[in-house]
Coordinates of C-alpha atoms and ligand atoms in Angstrom, one line a residue:
X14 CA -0.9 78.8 68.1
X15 CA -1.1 80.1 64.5
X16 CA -1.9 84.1 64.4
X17 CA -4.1 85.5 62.2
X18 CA -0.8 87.1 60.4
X19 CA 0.0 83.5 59.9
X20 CA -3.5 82.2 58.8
X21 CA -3.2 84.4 55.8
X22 CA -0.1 83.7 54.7
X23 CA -1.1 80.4 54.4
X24 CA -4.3 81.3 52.6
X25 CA -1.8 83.3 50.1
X26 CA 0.2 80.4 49.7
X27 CA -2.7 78.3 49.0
X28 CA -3.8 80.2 46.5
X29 CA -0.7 80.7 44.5
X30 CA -0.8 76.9 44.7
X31 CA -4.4 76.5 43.1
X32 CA -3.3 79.2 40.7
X33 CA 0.1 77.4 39.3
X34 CA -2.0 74.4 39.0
X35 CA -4.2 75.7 36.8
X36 CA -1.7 77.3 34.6
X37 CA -0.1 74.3 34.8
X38 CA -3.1 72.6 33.2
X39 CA -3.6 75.0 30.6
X40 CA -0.2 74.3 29.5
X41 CA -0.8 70.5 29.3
X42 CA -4.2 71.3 27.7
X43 CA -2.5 72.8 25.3
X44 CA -0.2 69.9 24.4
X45 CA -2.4 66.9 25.4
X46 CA -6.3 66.5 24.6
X47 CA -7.5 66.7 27.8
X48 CA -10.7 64.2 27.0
X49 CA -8.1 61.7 26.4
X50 CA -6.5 62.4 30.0
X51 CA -10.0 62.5 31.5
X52 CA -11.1 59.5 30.1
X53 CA -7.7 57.5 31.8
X54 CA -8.5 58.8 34.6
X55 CA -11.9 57.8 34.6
X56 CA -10.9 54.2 33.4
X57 CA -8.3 53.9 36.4
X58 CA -10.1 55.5 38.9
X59 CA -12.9 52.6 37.8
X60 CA -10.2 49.7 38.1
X61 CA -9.0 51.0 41.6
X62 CA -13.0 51.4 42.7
X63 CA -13.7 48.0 41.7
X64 CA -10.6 46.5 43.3
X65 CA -11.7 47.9 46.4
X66 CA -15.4 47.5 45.6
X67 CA -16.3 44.2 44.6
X68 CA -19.8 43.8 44.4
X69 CA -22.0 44.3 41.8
X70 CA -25.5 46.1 41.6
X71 CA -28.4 45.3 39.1
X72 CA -31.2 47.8 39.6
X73 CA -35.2 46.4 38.7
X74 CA -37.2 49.8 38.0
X75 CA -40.8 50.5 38.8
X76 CA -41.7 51.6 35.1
X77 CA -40.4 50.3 31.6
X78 CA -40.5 51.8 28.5
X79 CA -40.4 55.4 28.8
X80 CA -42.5 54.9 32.2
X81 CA -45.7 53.9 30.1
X82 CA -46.3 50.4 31.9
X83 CA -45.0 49.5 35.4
X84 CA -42.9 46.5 35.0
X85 CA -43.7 43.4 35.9
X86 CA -40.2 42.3 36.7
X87 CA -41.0 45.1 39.5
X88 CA -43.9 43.5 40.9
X89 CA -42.3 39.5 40.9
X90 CA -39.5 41.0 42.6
X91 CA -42.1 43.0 45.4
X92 CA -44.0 40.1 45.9
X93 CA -41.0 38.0 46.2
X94 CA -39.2 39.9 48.8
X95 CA -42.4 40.4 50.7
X96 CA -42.7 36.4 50.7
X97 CA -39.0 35.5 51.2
X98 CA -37.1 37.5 52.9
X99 CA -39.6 40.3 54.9
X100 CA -38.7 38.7 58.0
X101 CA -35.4 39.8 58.0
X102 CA -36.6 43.9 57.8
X103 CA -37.2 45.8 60.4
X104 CA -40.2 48.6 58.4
X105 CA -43.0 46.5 56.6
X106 CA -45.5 47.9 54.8
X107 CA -48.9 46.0 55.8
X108 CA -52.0 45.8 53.1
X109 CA -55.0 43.9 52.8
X110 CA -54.1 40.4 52.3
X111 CA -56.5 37.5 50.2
X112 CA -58.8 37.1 52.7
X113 CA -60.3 39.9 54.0
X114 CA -58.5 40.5 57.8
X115 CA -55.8 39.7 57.3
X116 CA -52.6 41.5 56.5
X117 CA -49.8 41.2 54.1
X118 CA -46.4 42.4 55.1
X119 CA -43.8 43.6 52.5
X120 CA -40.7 45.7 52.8
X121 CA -41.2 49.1 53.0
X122 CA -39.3 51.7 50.9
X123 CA -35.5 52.7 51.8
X124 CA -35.4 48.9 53.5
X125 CA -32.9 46.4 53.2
X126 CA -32.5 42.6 53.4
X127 CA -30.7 39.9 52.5
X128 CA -31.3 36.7 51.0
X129 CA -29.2 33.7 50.4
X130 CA -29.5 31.2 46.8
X131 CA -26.8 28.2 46.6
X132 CA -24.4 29.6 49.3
X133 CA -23.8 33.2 48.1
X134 CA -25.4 35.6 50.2
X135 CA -27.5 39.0 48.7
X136 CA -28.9 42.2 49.4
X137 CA -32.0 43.8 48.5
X138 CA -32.6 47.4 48.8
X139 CA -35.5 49.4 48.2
X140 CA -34.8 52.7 46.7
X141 CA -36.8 55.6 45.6
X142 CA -35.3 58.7 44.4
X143 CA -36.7 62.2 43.6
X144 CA -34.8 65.3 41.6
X145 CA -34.4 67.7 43.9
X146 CA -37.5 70.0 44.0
X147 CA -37.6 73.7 44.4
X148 CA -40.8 73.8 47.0
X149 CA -41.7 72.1 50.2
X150 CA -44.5 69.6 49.7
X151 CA -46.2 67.1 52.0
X152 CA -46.6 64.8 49.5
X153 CA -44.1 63.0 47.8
X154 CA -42.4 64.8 44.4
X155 CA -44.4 63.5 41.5
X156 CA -41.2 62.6 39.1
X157 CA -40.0 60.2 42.7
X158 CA -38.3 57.1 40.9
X159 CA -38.8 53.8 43.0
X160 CA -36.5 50.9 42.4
X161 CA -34.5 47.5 43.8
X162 CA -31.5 47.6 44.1
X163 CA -29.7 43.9 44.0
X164 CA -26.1 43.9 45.4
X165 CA -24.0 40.4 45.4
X166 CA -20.4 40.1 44.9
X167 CA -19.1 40.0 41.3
X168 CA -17.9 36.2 41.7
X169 CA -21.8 35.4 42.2
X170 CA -22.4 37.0 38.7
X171 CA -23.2 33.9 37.0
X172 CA -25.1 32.4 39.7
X173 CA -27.1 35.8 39.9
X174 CA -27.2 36.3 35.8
X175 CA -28.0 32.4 34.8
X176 CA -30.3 31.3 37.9
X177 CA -30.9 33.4 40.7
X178 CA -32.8 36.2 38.9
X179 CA -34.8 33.7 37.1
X180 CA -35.7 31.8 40.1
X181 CA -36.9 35.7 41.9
X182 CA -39.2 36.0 39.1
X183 CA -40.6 32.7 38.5
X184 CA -41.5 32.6 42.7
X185 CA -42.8 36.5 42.7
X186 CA -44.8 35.5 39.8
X187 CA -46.2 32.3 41.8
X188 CA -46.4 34.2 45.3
X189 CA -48.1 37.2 43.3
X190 CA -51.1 35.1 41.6
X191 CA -51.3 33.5 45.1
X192 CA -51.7 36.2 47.3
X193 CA -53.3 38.3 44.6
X194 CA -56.8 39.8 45.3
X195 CA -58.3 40.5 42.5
X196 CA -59.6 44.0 41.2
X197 CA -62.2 45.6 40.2
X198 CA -60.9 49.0 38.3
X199 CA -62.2 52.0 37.0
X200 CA -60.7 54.8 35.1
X201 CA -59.6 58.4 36.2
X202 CA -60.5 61.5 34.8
X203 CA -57.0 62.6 32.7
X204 CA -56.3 65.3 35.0
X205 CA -55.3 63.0 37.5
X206 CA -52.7 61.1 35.1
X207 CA -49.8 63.2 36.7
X208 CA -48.7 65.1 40.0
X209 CA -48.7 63.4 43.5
X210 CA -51.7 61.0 42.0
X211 CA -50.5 59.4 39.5
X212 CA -52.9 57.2 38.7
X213 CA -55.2 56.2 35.7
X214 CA -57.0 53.9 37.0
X215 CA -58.4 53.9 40.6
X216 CA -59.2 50.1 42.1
X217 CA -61.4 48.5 44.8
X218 CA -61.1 44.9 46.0
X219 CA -63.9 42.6 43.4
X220 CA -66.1 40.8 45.5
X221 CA -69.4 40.3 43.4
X222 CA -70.7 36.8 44.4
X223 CA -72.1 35.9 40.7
X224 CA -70.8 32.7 39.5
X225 CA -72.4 30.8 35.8
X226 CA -74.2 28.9 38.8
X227 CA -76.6 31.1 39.9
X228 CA -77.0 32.8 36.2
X229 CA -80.1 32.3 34.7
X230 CA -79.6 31.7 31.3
X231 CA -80.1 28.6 28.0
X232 CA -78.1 25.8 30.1
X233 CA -77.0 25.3 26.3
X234 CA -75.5 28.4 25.7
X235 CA -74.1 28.6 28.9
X236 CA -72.0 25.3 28.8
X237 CA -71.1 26.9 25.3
X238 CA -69.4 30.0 26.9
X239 CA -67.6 28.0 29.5
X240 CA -65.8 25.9 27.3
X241 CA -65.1 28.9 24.5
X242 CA -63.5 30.5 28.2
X243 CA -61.7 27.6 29.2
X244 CA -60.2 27.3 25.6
X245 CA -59.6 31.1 25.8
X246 CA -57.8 30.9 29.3
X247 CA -55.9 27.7 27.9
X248 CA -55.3 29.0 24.7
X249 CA -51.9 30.4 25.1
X250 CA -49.8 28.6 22.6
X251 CA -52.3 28.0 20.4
X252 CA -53.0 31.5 20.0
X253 CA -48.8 31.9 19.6
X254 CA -49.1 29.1 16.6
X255 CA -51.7 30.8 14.8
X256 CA -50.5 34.5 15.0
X257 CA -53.1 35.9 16.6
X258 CA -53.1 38.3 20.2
X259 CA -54.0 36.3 22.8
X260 CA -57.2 38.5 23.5
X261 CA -61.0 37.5 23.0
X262 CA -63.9 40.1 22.1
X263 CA -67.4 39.7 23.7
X264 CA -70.5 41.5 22.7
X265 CA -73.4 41.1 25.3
X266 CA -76.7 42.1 24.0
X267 CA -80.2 42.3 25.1
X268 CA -83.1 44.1 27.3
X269 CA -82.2 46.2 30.3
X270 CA -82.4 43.2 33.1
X271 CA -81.4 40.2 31.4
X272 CA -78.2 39.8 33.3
X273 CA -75.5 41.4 31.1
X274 CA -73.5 42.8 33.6
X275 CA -74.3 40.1 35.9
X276 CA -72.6 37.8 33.4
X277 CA -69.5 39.4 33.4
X278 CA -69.4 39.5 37.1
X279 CA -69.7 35.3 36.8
X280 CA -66.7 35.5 33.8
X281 CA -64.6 37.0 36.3
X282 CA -65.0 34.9 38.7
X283 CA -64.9 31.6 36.5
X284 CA -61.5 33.0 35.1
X285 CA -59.8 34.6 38.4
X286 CA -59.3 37.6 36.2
X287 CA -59.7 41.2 37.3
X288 CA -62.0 43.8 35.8
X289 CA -61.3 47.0 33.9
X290 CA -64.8 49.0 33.8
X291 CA -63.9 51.5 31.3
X292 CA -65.9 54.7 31.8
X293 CA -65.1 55.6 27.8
X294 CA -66.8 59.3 28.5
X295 CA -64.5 60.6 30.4
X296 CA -62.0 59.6 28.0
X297 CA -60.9 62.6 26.1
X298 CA -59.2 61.3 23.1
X299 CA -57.8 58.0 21.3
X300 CA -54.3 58.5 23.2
X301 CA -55.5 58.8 26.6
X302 CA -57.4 55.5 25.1
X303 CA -54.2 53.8 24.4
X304 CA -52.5 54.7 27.6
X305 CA -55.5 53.4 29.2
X306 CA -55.1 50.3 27.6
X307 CA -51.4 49.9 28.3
X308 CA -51.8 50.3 32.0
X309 CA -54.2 47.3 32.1
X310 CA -52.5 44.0 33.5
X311 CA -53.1 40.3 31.9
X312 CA -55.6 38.1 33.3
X313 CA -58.4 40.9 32.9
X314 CA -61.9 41.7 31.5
X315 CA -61.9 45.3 29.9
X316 CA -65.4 46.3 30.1
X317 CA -67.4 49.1 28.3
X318 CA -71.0 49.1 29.2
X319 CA -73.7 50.3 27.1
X320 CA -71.5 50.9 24.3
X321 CA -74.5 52.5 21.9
X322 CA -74.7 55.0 24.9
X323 CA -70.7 56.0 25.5
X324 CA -70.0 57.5 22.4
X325 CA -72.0 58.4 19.1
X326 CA -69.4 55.9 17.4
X327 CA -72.6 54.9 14.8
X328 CA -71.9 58.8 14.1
X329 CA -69.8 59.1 10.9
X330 CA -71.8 56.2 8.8
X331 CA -75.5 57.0 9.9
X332 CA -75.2 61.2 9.6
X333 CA -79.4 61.3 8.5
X334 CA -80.1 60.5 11.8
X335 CA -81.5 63.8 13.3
X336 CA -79.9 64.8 16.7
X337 CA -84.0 64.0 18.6
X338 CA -83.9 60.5 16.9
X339 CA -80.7 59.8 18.8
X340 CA -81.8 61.0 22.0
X341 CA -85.1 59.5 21.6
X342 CA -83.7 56.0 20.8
X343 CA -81.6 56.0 23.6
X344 CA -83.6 54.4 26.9
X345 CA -80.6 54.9 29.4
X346 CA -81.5 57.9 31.6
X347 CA -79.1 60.8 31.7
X348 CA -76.9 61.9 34.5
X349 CA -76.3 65.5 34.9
X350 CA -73.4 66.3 33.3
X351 CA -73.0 63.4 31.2
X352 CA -74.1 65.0 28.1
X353 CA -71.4 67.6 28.7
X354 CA -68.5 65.0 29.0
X355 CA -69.8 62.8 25.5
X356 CA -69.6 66.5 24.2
X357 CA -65.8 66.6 25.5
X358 CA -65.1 63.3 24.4
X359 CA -62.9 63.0 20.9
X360 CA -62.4 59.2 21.1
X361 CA -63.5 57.8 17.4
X362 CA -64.4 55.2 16.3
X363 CA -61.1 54.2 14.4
X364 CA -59.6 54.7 17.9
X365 CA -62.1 52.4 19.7
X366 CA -60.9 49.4 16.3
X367 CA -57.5 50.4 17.2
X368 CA -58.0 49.9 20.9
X369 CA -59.6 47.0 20.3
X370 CA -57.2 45.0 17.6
X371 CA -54.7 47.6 16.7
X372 CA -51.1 47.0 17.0
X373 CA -50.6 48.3 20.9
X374 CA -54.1 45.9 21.7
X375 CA -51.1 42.3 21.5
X376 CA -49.1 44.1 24.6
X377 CA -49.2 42.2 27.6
X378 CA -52.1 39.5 26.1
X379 CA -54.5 37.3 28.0
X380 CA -57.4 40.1 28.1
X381 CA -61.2 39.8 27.3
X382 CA -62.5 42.6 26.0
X383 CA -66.7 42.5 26.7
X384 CA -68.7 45.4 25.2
X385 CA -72.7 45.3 26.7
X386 CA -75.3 47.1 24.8
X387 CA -79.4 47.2 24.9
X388 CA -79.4 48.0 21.1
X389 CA -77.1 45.8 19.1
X390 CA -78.6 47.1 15.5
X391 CA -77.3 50.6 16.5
X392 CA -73.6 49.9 16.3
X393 CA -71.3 50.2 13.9
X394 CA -70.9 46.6 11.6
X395 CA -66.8 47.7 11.4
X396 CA -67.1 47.4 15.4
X397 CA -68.8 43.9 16.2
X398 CA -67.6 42.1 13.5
X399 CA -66.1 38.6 14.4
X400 CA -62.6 39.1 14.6
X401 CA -63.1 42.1 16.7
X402 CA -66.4 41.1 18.8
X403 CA -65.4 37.2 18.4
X404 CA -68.2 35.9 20.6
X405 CA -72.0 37.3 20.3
X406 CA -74.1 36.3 23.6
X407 CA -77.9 37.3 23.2
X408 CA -79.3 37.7 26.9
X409 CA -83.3 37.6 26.6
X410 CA -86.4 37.4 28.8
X411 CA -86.6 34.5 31.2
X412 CA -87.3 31.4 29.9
X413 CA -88.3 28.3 32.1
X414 CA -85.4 26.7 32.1
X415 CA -83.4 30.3 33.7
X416 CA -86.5 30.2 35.9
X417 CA -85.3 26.7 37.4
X418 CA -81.8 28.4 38.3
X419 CA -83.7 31.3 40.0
X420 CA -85.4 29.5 41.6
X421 CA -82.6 26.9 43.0
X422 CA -80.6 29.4 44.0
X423 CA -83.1 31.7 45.3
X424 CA -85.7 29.7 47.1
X425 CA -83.5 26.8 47.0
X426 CA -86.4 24.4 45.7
X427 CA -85.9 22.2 41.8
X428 CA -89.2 21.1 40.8
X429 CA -92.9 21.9 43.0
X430 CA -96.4 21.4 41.7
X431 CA -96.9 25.3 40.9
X432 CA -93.9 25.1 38.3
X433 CA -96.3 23.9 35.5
X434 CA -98.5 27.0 35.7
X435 CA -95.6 29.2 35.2
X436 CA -94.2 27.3 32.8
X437 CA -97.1 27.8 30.8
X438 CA -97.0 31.5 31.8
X439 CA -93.3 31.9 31.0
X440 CA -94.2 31.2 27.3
X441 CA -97.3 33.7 26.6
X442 CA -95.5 36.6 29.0
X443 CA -91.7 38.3 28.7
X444 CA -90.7 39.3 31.7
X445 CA -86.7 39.7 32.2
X446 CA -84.7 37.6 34.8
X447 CA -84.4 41.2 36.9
X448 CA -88.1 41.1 37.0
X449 CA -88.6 37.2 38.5
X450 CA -85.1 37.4 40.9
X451 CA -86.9 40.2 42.6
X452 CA -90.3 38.8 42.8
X453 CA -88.4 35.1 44.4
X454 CA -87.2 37.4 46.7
X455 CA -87.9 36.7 50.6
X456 CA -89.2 39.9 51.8
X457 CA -90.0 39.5 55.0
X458 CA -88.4 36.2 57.6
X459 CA -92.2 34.7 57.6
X460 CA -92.5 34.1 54.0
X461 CA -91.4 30.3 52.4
X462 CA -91.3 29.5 48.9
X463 CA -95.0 29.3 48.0
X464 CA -96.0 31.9 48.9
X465 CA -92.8 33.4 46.1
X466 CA -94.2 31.5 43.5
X467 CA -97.5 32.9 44.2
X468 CA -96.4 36.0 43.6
X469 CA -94.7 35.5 40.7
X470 CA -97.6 33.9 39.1
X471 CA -99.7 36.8 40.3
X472 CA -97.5 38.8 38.4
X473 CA -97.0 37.2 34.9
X474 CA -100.9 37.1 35.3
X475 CA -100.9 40.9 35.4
X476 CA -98.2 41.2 33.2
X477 CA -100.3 39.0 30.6
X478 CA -103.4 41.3 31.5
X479 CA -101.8 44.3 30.8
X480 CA -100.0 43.4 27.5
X481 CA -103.4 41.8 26.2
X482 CA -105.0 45.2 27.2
X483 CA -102.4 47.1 25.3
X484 CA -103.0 44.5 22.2
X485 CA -106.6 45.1 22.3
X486 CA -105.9 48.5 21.5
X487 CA -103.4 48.0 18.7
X488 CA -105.2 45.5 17.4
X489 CA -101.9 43.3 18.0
X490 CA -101.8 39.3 18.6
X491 CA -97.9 38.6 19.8
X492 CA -96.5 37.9 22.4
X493 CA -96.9 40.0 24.9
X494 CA -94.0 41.8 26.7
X495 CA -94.2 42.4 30.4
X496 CA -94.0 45.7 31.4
Ligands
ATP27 N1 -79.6 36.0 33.9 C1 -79.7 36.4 35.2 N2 -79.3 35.5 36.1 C2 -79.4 35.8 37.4 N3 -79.7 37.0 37.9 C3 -80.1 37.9 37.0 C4 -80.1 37.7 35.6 N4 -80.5 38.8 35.0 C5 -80.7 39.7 35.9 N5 -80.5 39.2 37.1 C6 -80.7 39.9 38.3 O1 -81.2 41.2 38.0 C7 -80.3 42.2 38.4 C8 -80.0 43.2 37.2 O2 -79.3 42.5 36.2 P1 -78.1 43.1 35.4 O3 -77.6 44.3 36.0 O4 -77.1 42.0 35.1 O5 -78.8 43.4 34.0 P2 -78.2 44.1 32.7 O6 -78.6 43.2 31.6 O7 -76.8 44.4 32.9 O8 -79.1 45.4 32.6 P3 -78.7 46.8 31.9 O9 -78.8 46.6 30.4 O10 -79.8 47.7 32.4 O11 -77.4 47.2 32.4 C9 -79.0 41.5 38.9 O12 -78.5 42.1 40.0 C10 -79.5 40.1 39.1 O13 -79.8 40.0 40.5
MG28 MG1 -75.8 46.2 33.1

């Protein structure tokens, strides 16, 4: 057994050892660029690694381009895993499928599985990786980098290079618009952009059951915004051919009730797209806009509702104005708070055109962008024009025609003897769709469809009274305007 006598002698020894190596090195320093020996021995120790390593890796991050956008190659690649090959791993992550109950399994992260395409076999890992962090935190490290990991030996390269990869994407993609629920979305306040929730926009599952069906509206003008969608959602080389982003501006206008946002709710649904609701006051300035932007995916609606109301963007051309004419000609009502955050806001207007057809507006493509407003003479001409705002939909008070699809779809009747009167009535009295859907109403299990109609007759009676009272006074003989 070695003494401790011995133990340090051969701890001296060692050590004159390390020391005569590094003089040693000095002295070939001296007479040899070292960088030149370091890089040799990098090459070789390469060749040797690969003779004994064979395989090749190809890595499919979670973000592109500087982490602005997460990649889409990321997401066929999730969705194709989850569909081929999650029966092979042993920890799924489960998450509301399609329908709602049931479950979608995909592989979880640090998993592995293999796959097999034209005889060569592959694996698939799911990686995430975090720098190493100075304090203990429950919650994962915000700067964690996810990724998969594809490892397949290097005779398979041109399989893998020329077809395999191609054939991961094309099938995520398909598996991905299959299984895909789609999403209704809503922007986060910037100071949740970064740390452990880094998000800027928060989702829920879209489930409004409008369809162009059950809107009330000019059958006219409704078979005219179908097929202007349907050329939109087609449109995709012929957008490419003429040079133009494959994006489409709407501009809803019209009385509080007429079925604005109802009518987007029935675009998304006719188009299988998801929906952006862009809350543009608590957006703080044109860059948070922009990144805003580029997190949306294809196949949405961007929506900013009550445009006149988000932002003073008639501001810079119509300075006259006194501060108690704006407040007075806006009708929304105020939330607390809300005047704070329009105060906070520093998006302009040249940021909203940007947004809208600026250069960063072409990423990704296939988006409608739908602005809604109550007061379409108060925005800015540079901000509806057609090129920007292609389409112009006017929503207005019911006519009988919109009262024929309320009435299909909500008492479930097409014509009935009491349809003449308020047909008649329709045309002296304004009353918005809001106003008739919630007088066809059932309120209670007794009542039928008469007795609705009744009601609603009743009403546009009273509504007529009332208006004709007001013109008496005024001295006024239009149309009156239900209240
Ligand atoms: N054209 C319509 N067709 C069918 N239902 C309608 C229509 N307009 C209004 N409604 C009914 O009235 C309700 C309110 O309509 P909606 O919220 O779409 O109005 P809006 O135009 O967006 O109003 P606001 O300007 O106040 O936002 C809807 O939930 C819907 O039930
Ligand atoms: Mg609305």
């Amino acid at each position: 057994m070695a003494t401790l006598s011995d133990q340090w002698a051969s701890l001296g020894s060692l050590g004159s050892l390390m020391a005569s190596i590094m003089f040693l090195w000095a002295v070939v320093g001296r007479y040899v660029p070292l960088h030149h020996l370091e890089h040799s021995l990098t090459k070789h120790s390469r060749r040797l690694f690969a003779f004994v390593y064979p395989y090749v890796q190809v890595t499919i991050p979670e973000f592109s381009g500087e982490r602005m956008k997460r990649s889409e190659a990321y997401t066929s690649v999730e969705a194709y895993l989850s569909n081929s090959c999650s029966q092979n791993a042993s920890r799924l992550k489960a998450e509301f499928g399609k329908e709602s109950g049931s479950l979608t399994l995909s592989m979880d992260e640090h998993e592995e599985v293999t796959d097999e395409f034209e005889g060569a076999k592959l694996w698939w890992a799911s990686v995430s990786r975090s720098p190493p962090s100075q304090s203990i935190s429950w919650h994962p490290p915000p700067d964690s980098r996810r990724y998969y990991r594809l490892t397949f030996h290097r005779r398979h390269r041109e399989l893998v290079v020329g077809s395999y990869l191609a054939h991961v994407l094309r099938e995520g993609r398909e598996v991905g618009l299959r299984k895909r629920q789609r999403k209704l979305y809503t922007n986060n306040p910037s100071d949740n952009w970064y740390g452990y929730k880094r998000t800027v926009w928060s989702h829920i599952v879209f489930e409004h059951p409008s369809t162009f069906d059950t809107l009330a509206m000019d059958p006219g003008k409704k078979r005219e915004l179908m097929d202007d969608l349907i050329a939109f959602r087609n449109g995709k080389e012929y957008y490419a051919k003429i040079g133009k982003a494959w994006k489409r501006g709407y501009l809803l206008y019209g009385p509080p009730g007429t079925g604005k946002s109802t009518m987007i709710a029935a675009i998304a649904n006719f188009l299988d797209y998801d929906v952006y609701d862009l809350e543009l006051t608590s957006v703080k300035n044109n860059s948070e806009l922009r990144k805003l932007f580029i997190e949306t995916t294809s196949k949405s609606i961007i929506v900013i509702e009550d445009i006149d109301c988000s932002l003073d963007l008639t501001g810079k051309r119509m300075r006259t104005k006194t501060k108690k004419e704006d407040e007075g000609g806006d009708d929304k009502p105020k939330l607390p708070g809300e005047e704070e955050d329009k105060e906070k806001s520093k998006v302009t207007l040249s940021g909203l055109l940007n947004f809208i057809d600026g250069l960063w507006s072409a990423c990704g493509g296939e988006r409608l962008i739908i602005f809604t407003t109550n007061h379409v003479e108060k925005l800015d001409p540079a901000l509806i024009r057609r090129g920007r705002m292609d389409k112009h939909v006017e929503l207005s008070y019911c006519n009988f025609e919109a009262f024929m699809v309320l009435a299909n779809s909500y008492l479930g009747i097409d014509p009935h003897p009491l349809f003449d009167t308020i047909k008649g009535l329709m045309e002296e009295v304004k009353m918005t769709p809001a106003d008739v859907a919630e007088t066809l109403m059932h309120k209670s299990a007794k009542d039928d469809a008469v007795s609705r109609l009744e009601d609603l007759i009743q009403a546009l009676e009273m509504a007529r009274g009332a208006a004709a009272k007001v013109d008496e006074g005024s001295g006024v003989d239009e149309t009156v305007e239900s209240e």
